[in-house]
Structure formats: structure tokens, C-alpha cells
């Protein structure tokens, strides 16, 4: 697919298409380029089908998330009683002093 101008950006992981490179590939070997695109599309569709099939990655993840959301919703008050309301942690004077000393050591 790289010869057809398709590449994946290593930082963003997004696909990019160089239209001039695709045009050049189509001009030099139109049937080969079209066959490569068809084969890529078929393989991509098969891969997506496998990932989305029952008991596979995507349905399992969505099922886990659904169960977690329902668990949290059903047990919100007991979870808040055990773990708090999400307030930021308050440092005791001793811990604050130790943290300040540690940060000072890091600066030197």
C-alpha cells in the first residue's frame, strides 16, 4: 500500500494518502494498483469482522465497560463511602514538608 501512497503516521497513527503517488501508480500499472486496493479492502473487512465477532476483542471490551458502568451505578453510595467523593488528597504538614524537601533535592 505504501507504493500506492498510503502510509501511517508514526506519531498520530493516522493514515495519510499521497494522491500524486497514487496517480503515478495508477498511470504505470492501473490493474495492479486496483487489485492491490481490492485485496487490501477485503483483508481489512475480514480483520474488522474478526475483531467484532462474538467473544472477541471489541464485544468483550464493550461488555466489560457495560458491566463496570452498571456496577458503579448500582453501588455508587457504597463506593463513595469507601473511596470518598474524589476530593483531592490533603497532605499532612509532615508529608508536605517531606515533599518540599524532596522537590528541593531534585532541583539541585
Short mmCIF file of N, CA, C and O in Angstrom, two decimals:
data_model
loop_
_atom_site.label_atom_id
_atom_site.label_comp_id
_atom_site.label_asym_id
_atom_site.label_seq_id
_atom_site.Cartn_x
_atom_site.Cartn_y
_atom_site.Cartn_z
N UNK A 1 0.83 -1.19 0.00
CA UNK A 1 0.00 0.00 0.00
C UNK A 1 0.88 1.26 0.00
O UNK A 1 0.44 2.28 -0.48
N UNK A 2 2.08 1.12 0.51
CA UNK A 2 2.99 2.27 0.51
C UNK A 2 3.29 2.73 -0.91
O UNK A 2 3.39 3.91 -1.19
N UNK A 3 3.41 1.74 -1.83
CA UNK A 3 3.67 2.08 -3.23
C UNK A 3 2.49 2.82 -3.86
O UNK A 3 2.65 3.50 -4.87
N UNK A 4 1.32 2.68 -3.25
CA UNK A 4 0.13 3.37 -3.75
C UNK A 4 -0.08 4.72 -3.05
O UNK A 4 -1.07 5.39 -3.28
N UNK A 5 0.84 5.09 -2.16
CA UNK A 5 0.76 6.38 -1.49
C UNK A 5 0.10 6.36 -0.13
O UNK A 5 -0.10 7.40 0.48
N UNK A 6 -0.23 5.18 0.37
CA UNK A 6 -0.86 5.07 1.69
C UNK A 6 0.20 4.79 2.74
O UNK A 6 1.01 3.89 2.60
N UNK A 7 0.20 5.60 3.79
CA UNK A 7 1.15 5.38 4.88
C UNK A 7 0.47 5.73 6.20
O UNK A 7 -0.56 6.37 6.23
N UNK A 8 1.08 5.25 7.27
CA UNK A 8 0.58 5.52 8.62
C UNK A 8 1.58 6.43 9.32
O UNK A 8 2.77 6.10 9.42
N UNK A 9 1.10 7.56 9.82
CA UNK A 9 1.96 8.48 10.55
C UNK A 9 2.37 7.82 11.86
O UNK A 9 1.52 7.38 12.62
N UNK A 10 3.69 7.72 12.15
CA UNK A 10 4.12 7.01 13.36
C UNK A 10 3.71 7.70 14.66
O UNK A 10 3.57 7.05 15.69
N UNK A 11 3.51 9.01 14.63
CA UNK A 11 3.13 9.72 15.86
C UNK A 11 1.63 9.70 16.10
O UNK A 11 1.18 9.35 17.18
N UNK A 12 0.86 10.09 15.08
CA UNK A 12 -0.60 10.18 15.26
C UNK A 12 -1.31 8.86 15.00
O UNK A 12 -2.45 8.69 15.37
N UNK A 13 -0.63 7.94 14.31
CA UNK A 13 -1.20 6.65 13.92
C UNK A 13 -2.37 6.81 12.94
O UNK A 13 -3.21 5.93 12.80
N UNK A 14 -2.42 7.97 12.26
CA UNK A 14 -3.46 8.21 11.27
C UNK A 14 -2.94 7.87 9.88
O UNK A 14 -1.77 8.08 9.58
N UNK A 15 -3.83 7.35 9.04
CA UNK A 15 -3.46 7.03 7.67
C UNK A 15 -3.42 8.32 6.85
O UNK A 15 -4.24 9.22 7.04
N UNK A 16 -2.45 8.40 5.96
CA UNK A 16 -2.37 9.52 5.03
C UNK A 16 -2.24 8.97 3.63
O UNK A 16 -1.71 7.88 3.41
N UNK A 17 -2.73 9.72 2.67
CA UNK A 17 -2.69 9.31 1.28
C UNK A 17 -1.98 10.38 0.46
O UNK A 17 -2.37 11.55 0.48
N UNK A 18 -0.95 9.98 -0.24
CA UNK A 18 -0.24 10.85 -1.17
C UNK A 18 -0.90 10.66 -2.53
O UNK A 18 -0.65 9.66 -3.23
N UNK A 19 -1.77 11.60 -2.91
CA UNK A 19 -2.55 11.46 -4.13
C UNK A 19 -1.67 11.40 -5.37
O UNK A 19 -1.97 10.67 -6.32
N UNK A 20 -0.57 12.14 -5.39
CA UNK A 20 0.31 12.12 -6.57
C UNK A 20 0.97 10.75 -6.72
O UNK A 20 1.14 10.26 -7.84
N UNK A 21 1.33 10.11 -5.62
CA UNK A 21 1.92 8.78 -5.68
C UNK A 21 0.88 7.75 -6.14
O UNK A 21 1.19 6.85 -6.93
N UNK A 22 -0.36 7.90 -5.69
CA UNK A 22 -1.43 7.02 -6.15
C UNK A 22 -1.67 7.22 -7.65
O UNK A 22 -1.81 6.25 -8.40
N UNK A 23 -1.70 8.48 -8.10
CA UNK A 23 -1.88 8.76 -9.53
C UNK A 23 -0.77 8.13 -10.35
O UNK A 23 -1.03 7.55 -11.42
N UNK A 24 0.47 8.22 -9.86
CA UNK A 24 1.60 7.64 -10.58
C UNK A 24 1.47 6.11 -10.66
O UNK A 24 1.73 5.51 -11.71
N UNK A 25 1.05 5.48 -9.56
CA UNK A 25 0.88 4.03 -9.55
C UNK A 25 -0.24 3.61 -10.51
O UNK A 25 -0.10 2.62 -11.23
N UNK A 26 -1.32 4.36 -10.52
CA UNK A 26 -2.42 4.06 -11.43
C UNK A 26 -2.00 4.25 -12.89
O UNK A 26 -2.43 3.49 -13.76
N UNK A 27 -1.18 5.26 -13.14
CA UNK A 27 -0.73 5.52 -14.51
C UNK A 27 0.21 4.43 -15.00
O UNK A 27 0.17 4.04 -16.18
N UNK A 28 1.07 3.91 -14.11
CA UNK A 28 2.06 2.92 -14.54
C UNK A 28 1.52 1.49 -14.54
O UNK A 28 1.96 0.67 -15.35
N UNK A 29 0.57 1.17 -13.66
CA UNK A 29 0.05 -0.20 -13.57
C UNK A 29 -1.34 -0.15 -12.96
O UNK A 29 -1.55 -0.53 -11.80
N UNK A 30 -2.30 0.29 -13.76
CA UNK A 30 -3.66 0.51 -13.25
C UNK A 30 -4.27 -0.77 -12.69
O UNK A 30 -4.81 -0.77 -11.58
N UNK A 31 -4.19 -1.88 -13.42
CA UNK A 31 -4.84 -3.10 -12.94
C UNK A 31 -4.17 -3.63 -11.68
O UNK A 31 -4.85 -4.10 -10.76
N UNK A 32 -2.84 -3.54 -11.60
CA UNK A 32 -2.15 -3.98 -10.39
C UNK A 32 -2.52 -3.12 -9.19
O UNK A 32 -2.72 -3.65 -8.08
N UNK A 33 -2.62 -1.81 -9.39
CA UNK A 33 -2.98 -0.91 -8.29
C UNK A 33 -4.40 -1.18 -7.81
O UNK A 33 -4.66 -1.25 -6.60
N UNK A 34 -5.31 -1.37 -8.77
CA UNK A 34 -6.71 -1.63 -8.40
C UNK A 34 -6.82 -2.98 -7.69
O UNK A 34 -7.54 -3.10 -6.69
N UNK A 35 -6.11 -3.98 -8.17
CA UNK A 35 -6.13 -5.28 -7.50
C UNK A 35 -5.59 -5.19 -6.07
O UNK A 35 -6.13 -5.81 -5.15
N UNK A 36 -4.53 -4.42 -5.88
CA UNK A 36 -3.96 -4.25 -4.53
C UNK A 36 -4.97 -3.56 -3.60
O UNK A 36 -5.12 -3.95 -2.45
N UNK A 37 -5.66 -2.57 -4.12
CA UNK A 37 -6.66 -1.85 -3.31
C UNK A 37 -7.81 -2.79 -2.95
O UNK A 37 -8.27 -2.82 -1.80
N UNK A 38 -8.27 -3.60 -3.91
CA UNK A 38 -9.35 -4.56 -3.64
C UNK A 38 -8.91 -5.58 -2.60
O UNK A 38 -9.67 -5.91 -1.69
N UNK A 39 -7.71 -6.10 -2.74
CA UNK A 39 -7.22 -7.10 -1.78
C UNK A 39 -7.07 -6.50 -0.39
O UNK A 39 -7.44 -7.13 0.61
N UNK A 40 -6.53 -5.28 -0.32
CA UNK A 40 -6.41 -4.60 0.97
C UNK A 40 -7.79 -4.42 1.61
O UNK A 40 -7.98 -4.70 2.79
N UNK A 41 -8.76 -3.98 0.83
CA UNK A 41 -10.12 -3.77 1.34
C UNK A 41 -10.73 -5.06 1.85
O UNK A 41 -11.36 -5.08 2.92
N UNK A 42 -10.54 -6.15 1.11
CA UNK A 42 -11.10 -7.44 1.54
C UNK A 42 -10.43 -7.91 2.83
O UNK A 42 -11.12 -8.38 3.76
N UNK A 43 -9.12 -7.79 2.93
CA UNK A 43 -8.41 -8.19 4.15
C UNK A 43 -8.80 -7.32 5.33
O UNK A 43 -8.96 -7.80 6.45
N UNK A 44 -8.95 -6.02 5.08
CA UNK A 44 -9.36 -5.10 6.15
C UNK A 44 -10.75 -5.48 6.66
O UNK A 44 -10.98 -5.52 7.87
N UNK A 45 -11.67 -5.76 5.75
CA UNK A 45 -13.03 -6.13 6.14
C UNK A 45 -13.02 -7.43 6.94
O UNK A 45 -13.75 -7.56 7.94
N UNK A 46 -12.22 -8.42 6.53
CA UNK A 46 -12.13 -9.67 7.28
C UNK A 46 -11.57 -9.43 8.69
O UNK A 46 -12.07 -9.99 9.67
N UNK A 47 -10.55 -8.58 8.78
CA UNK A 47 -9.96 -8.28 10.10
C UNK A 47 -10.98 -7.60 11.00
O UNK A 47 -11.10 -7.93 12.18
N UNK A 48 -11.70 -6.64 10.45
CA UNK A 48 -12.73 -5.95 11.24
C UNK A 48 -13.81 -6.92 11.67
O UNK A 48 -14.31 -6.85 12.80
N UNK A 49 -14.17 -7.84 10.80
CA UNK A 49 -15.18 -8.84 11.15
C UNK A 49 -14.74 -9.73 12.28
O UNK A 49 -15.52 -10.07 13.17
N UNK A 50 -13.47 -10.13 12.26
CA UNK A 50 -12.93 -10.98 13.33
C UNK A 50 -12.93 -10.22 14.65
O UNK A 50 -13.33 -10.75 15.69
N UNK A 51 -12.46 -8.98 14.63
CA UNK A 51 -12.42 -8.19 15.87
C UNK A 51 -13.81 -7.98 16.45
O UNK A 51 -13.97 -7.88 17.67
N UNK A 52 -14.80 -7.90 15.59
CA UNK A 52 -16.16 -7.60 16.02
C UNK A 52 -17.01 -8.85 16.23
O UNK A 52 -18.15 -8.75 16.62
N UNK A 53 -16.44 -10.02 15.98
CA UNK A 53 -17.22 -11.25 16.13
C UNK A 53 -17.48 -11.56 17.60
O UNK A 53 -16.80 -11.05 18.50
N UNK A 54 -18.47 -12.39 17.82
CA UNK A 54 -18.87 -12.74 19.20
C UNK A 54 -17.67 -13.29 19.97
O UNK A 54 -16.86 -14.04 19.43
N UNK A 55 -17.54 -12.91 21.22
CA UNK A 55 -16.47 -13.35 22.12
C UNK A 55 -15.09 -12.92 21.67
O UNK A 55 -14.10 -13.57 22.01
N UNK A 56 -15.00 -11.86 20.92
CA UNK A 56 -13.70 -11.36 20.53
C UNK A 56 -13.46 -9.99 21.14
O UNK A 56 -14.22 -9.53 21.98
N UNK A 57 -12.40 -9.33 20.71
CA UNK A 57 -11.87 -8.14 21.36
C UNK A 57 -12.90 -7.03 21.58
O UNK A 57 -13.13 -6.62 22.72
N UNK A 58 -13.51 -6.52 20.55
CA UNK A 58 -14.39 -5.35 20.69
C UNK A 58 -15.63 -5.69 21.51
O UNK A 58 -15.95 -4.97 22.47
N UNK A 59 -16.36 -6.77 21.19
CA UNK A 59 -17.53 -7.07 22.03
C UNK A 59 -17.16 -7.35 23.50
O UNK A 59 -17.90 -6.96 24.40
N UNK A 60 -16.01 -7.98 23.73
CA UNK A 60 -15.59 -8.24 25.11
C UNK A 60 -15.32 -6.93 25.85
O UNK A 60 -15.73 -6.76 27.00
N UNK A 61 -14.60 -6.02 25.21
CA UNK A 61 -14.31 -4.73 25.84
C UNK A 61 -15.59 -3.95 26.12
O UNK A 61 -15.75 -3.38 27.20
N UNK A 62 -16.49 -3.91 25.15
CA UNK A 62 -17.75 -3.19 25.35
C UNK A 62 -18.57 -3.84 26.46
O UNK A 62 -19.19 -3.15 27.27
N UNK A 63 -18.57 -5.17 26.51
CA UNK A 63 -19.29 -5.87 27.57
C UNK A 63 -18.71 -5.56 28.94
O UNK A 63 -19.45 -5.33 29.90
N UNK A 64 -17.38 -5.55 29.03
CA UNK A 64 -16.73 -5.21 30.30
C UNK A 64 -17.07 -3.80 30.73
O UNK A 64 -17.37 -3.55 31.91
N UNK A 65 -17.01 -2.86 29.80
CA UNK A 65 -17.34 -1.47 30.14
C UNK A 65 -18.79 -1.34 30.59
O UNK A 65 -19.09 -0.63 31.55
N UNK A 66 -19.68 -2.05 29.91
CA UNK A 66 -21.09 -2.01 30.28
C UNK A 66 -21.30 -2.53 31.69
O UNK A 66 -22.02 -1.93 32.50
N UNK A 67 -20.64 -3.65 32.02
CA UNK A 67 -20.78 -4.21 33.37
C UNK A 67 -20.21 -3.26 34.43
O UNK A 67 -20.78 -3.10 35.50
N UNK A 68 -19.08 -2.62 34.14
CA UNK A 68 -18.48 -1.69 35.10
C UNK A 68 -19.40 -0.50 35.33
O UNK A 68 -19.61 -0.07 36.47
N UNK A 69 -19.93 0.05 34.25
CA UNK A 69 -20.83 1.21 34.39
C UNK A 69 -22.04 0.84 35.22
O UNK A 69 -22.45 1.59 36.12
N UNK A 70 -22.63 -0.33 34.97
CA UNK A 70 -23.80 -0.74 35.75
C UNK A 70 -23.42 -1.01 37.21
O UNK A 70 -24.19 -0.69 38.12
N UNK A 71 -22.25 -1.60 37.44
CA UNK A 71 -21.81 -1.87 38.81
C UNK A 71 -21.63 -0.56 39.57
O UNK A 71 -22.09 -0.42 40.71
N UNK A 72 -20.96 0.40 38.95
CA UNK A 72 -20.74 1.69 39.61
C UNK A 72 -22.08 2.37 39.88
O UNK A 72 -22.30 2.92 40.97
N UNK A 73 -22.98 2.34 38.91
CA UNK A 73 -24.29 2.96 39.10
C UNK A 73 -25.05 2.30 40.24
O UNK A 73 -25.66 2.98 41.07
N UNK A 74 -24.99 0.99 40.33
CA UNK A 74 -25.73 0.26 41.37
C UNK A 74 -25.09 0.39 42.75
O UNK A 74 -25.77 0.24 43.76
N UNK A 75 -23.80 0.65 42.80
CA UNK A 75 -23.08 0.66 44.07
C UNK A 75 -22.43 2.02 44.37
O UNK A 75 -21.48 2.09 45.13
N UNK A 76 -22.96 3.07 43.81
CA UNK A 76 -22.35 4.40 43.92
C UNK A 76 -22.18 4.83 45.38
O UNK A 76 -21.11 5.27 45.78
N UNK A 77 -23.22 4.69 46.18
CA UNK A 77 -23.12 5.18 47.56
C UNK A 77 -22.09 4.40 48.37
O UNK A 77 -21.32 4.98 49.14
N UNK A 78 -22.04 3.08 48.22
CA UNK A 78 -21.05 2.31 48.98
C UNK A 78 -19.64 2.58 48.47
O UNK A 78 -18.68 2.61 49.25
N UNK A 79 -19.48 2.80 47.17
CA UNK A 79 -18.15 3.13 46.63
C UNK A 79 -17.69 4.49 47.14
O UNK A 79 -16.52 4.67 47.50
N UNK A 80 -18.61 5.47 47.20
CA UNK A 80 -18.26 6.79 47.72
C UNK A 80 -17.92 6.72 49.20
O UNK A 80 -17.02 7.41 49.66
N UNK A 81 -18.63 5.88 49.94
CA UNK A 81 -18.34 5.73 51.36
C UNK A 81 -16.95 5.14 51.57
O UNK A 81 -16.22 5.53 52.49
N UNK A 82 -16.56 4.20 50.70
CA UNK A 82 -15.27 3.54 50.86
C UNK A 82 -14.12 4.38 50.31
O UNK A 82 -13.06 4.46 50.92
N UNK A 83 -14.33 5.02 49.15
CA UNK A 83 -13.22 5.70 48.48
C UNK A 83 -13.33 7.22 48.49
O UNK A 83 -12.42 7.90 48.03
N UNK A 84 -14.41 7.78 48.99
CA UNK A 84 -14.57 9.22 49.03
C UNK A 84 -15.25 9.74 47.77
O UNK A 84 -15.68 8.99 46.91
N UNK A 85 -15.32 11.05 47.70
CA UNK A 85 -16.04 11.70 46.60
C UNK A 85 -15.12 12.18 45.50
O UNK A 85 -15.54 12.91 44.61
N UNK A 86 -13.87 11.81 45.57
CA UNK A 86 -12.94 12.26 44.54
C UNK A 86 -12.28 13.59 44.87
O UNK A 86 -11.69 14.23 44.02
N UNK A 87 -12.40 14.00 46.12
CA UNK A 87 -11.75 15.22 46.55
C UNK A 87 -10.24 15.03 46.46
O UNK A 87 -9.72 13.93 46.67
N UNK A 88 -9.51 16.10 46.17
CA UNK A 88 -8.05 15.96 46.12
C UNK A 88 -7.50 15.59 47.50
O UNK A 88 -8.04 16.00 48.53
N UNK A 89 -6.44 14.83 47.50
CA UNK A 89 -5.83 14.41 48.76
C UNK A 89 -5.25 15.63 49.47
O UNK A 89 -4.72 16.54 48.85
N UNK A 90 -5.35 15.62 50.78
CA UNK A 90 -4.79 16.71 51.59
C UNK A 90 -3.56 16.17 52.30
O UNK A 90 -3.62 15.14 52.98
N UNK A 91 -2.46 16.86 52.12
CA UNK A 91 -1.21 16.43 52.73
C UNK A 91 -1.16 16.88 54.19
O UNK A 91 -1.51 18.01 54.50
N UNK A 92 -0.69 15.99 55.02
CA UNK A 92 -0.46 16.39 56.41
C UNK A 92 0.75 17.33 56.41
O UNK A 92 1.55 17.32 55.47
N UNK A 93 0.92 18.14 57.45
CA UNK A 93 2.08 19.04 57.49
C UNK A 93 3.41 18.30 57.35
O UNK A 93 4.32 18.77 56.68
N UNK A 94 3.52 17.11 57.95
CA UNK A 94 4.77 16.34 57.86
C UNK A 94 5.02 15.87 56.43
O UNK A 94 6.15 15.94 55.93
N UNK A 95 4.00 15.38 55.75
CA UNK A 95 4.16 14.90 54.38
C UNK A 95 4.46 16.08 53.46
O UNK A 95 5.30 15.99 52.56
N UNK A 96 3.81 17.21 53.67
CA UNK A 96 4.06 18.40 52.85
C UNK A 96 5.51 18.86 53.01
O UNK A 96 6.17 19.22 52.02
N UNK A 97 6.03 18.82 54.23
CA UNK A 97 7.42 19.21 54.48
C UNK A 97 8.39 18.24 53.80
O UNK A 97 9.37 18.65 53.18
N UNK A 98 8.10 16.95 53.88
CA UNK A 98 8.95 15.94 53.25
C UNK A 98 8.91 16.09 51.72
O UNK A 98 9.95 15.98 51.05
N UNK A 99 7.76 16.38 51.16
CA UNK A 99 7.63 16.57 49.72
C UNK A 99 8.41 17.81 49.27
O UNK A 99 9.11 17.77 48.26
N UNK A 100 8.33 18.88 50.04
CA UNK A 100 9.08 20.09 49.71
C UNK A 100 10.58 19.82 49.74
O UNK A 100 11.32 20.27 48.85
N UNK A 101 11.04 19.07 50.73
CA UNK A 101 12.48 18.72 50.81
C UNK A 101 12.88 17.86 49.63
O UNK A 101 13.94 18.06 49.03
N UNK A 102 12.05 16.91 49.26
CA UNK A 102 12.33 16.03 48.12
C UNK A 102 12.42 16.86 46.83
O UNK A 102 13.35 16.67 46.03
N UNK A 103 11.46 17.74 46.63
CA UNK A 103 11.47 18.59 45.43
C UNK A 103 12.71 19.47 45.39
O UNK A 103 13.26 19.74 44.32
N UNK A 104 13.14 19.95 46.56
CA UNK A 104 14.36 20.77 46.62
C UNK A 104 15.59 19.97 46.20
O UNK A 104 16.44 20.46 45.50
N UNK A 105 15.65 18.73 46.63
CA UNK A 105 16.79 17.85 46.27
C UNK A 105 16.80 17.65 44.75
O UNK A 105 17.87 17.64 44.13
N UNK A 106 15.64 17.49 44.14
CA UNK A 106 15.56 17.27 42.69
C UNK A 106 16.06 18.47 41.91
O UNK A 106 16.60 18.31 40.81
N UNK A 107 15.89 19.67 42.44
CA UNK A 107 16.30 20.89 41.74
C UNK A 107 17.81 21.05 41.73
O UNK A 107 18.36 21.73 40.88
N UNK A 108 18.51 20.45 42.67
CA UNK A 108 19.96 20.63 42.74
C UNK A 108 20.71 19.57 41.98
O UNK A 108 20.26 18.64 41.47
#
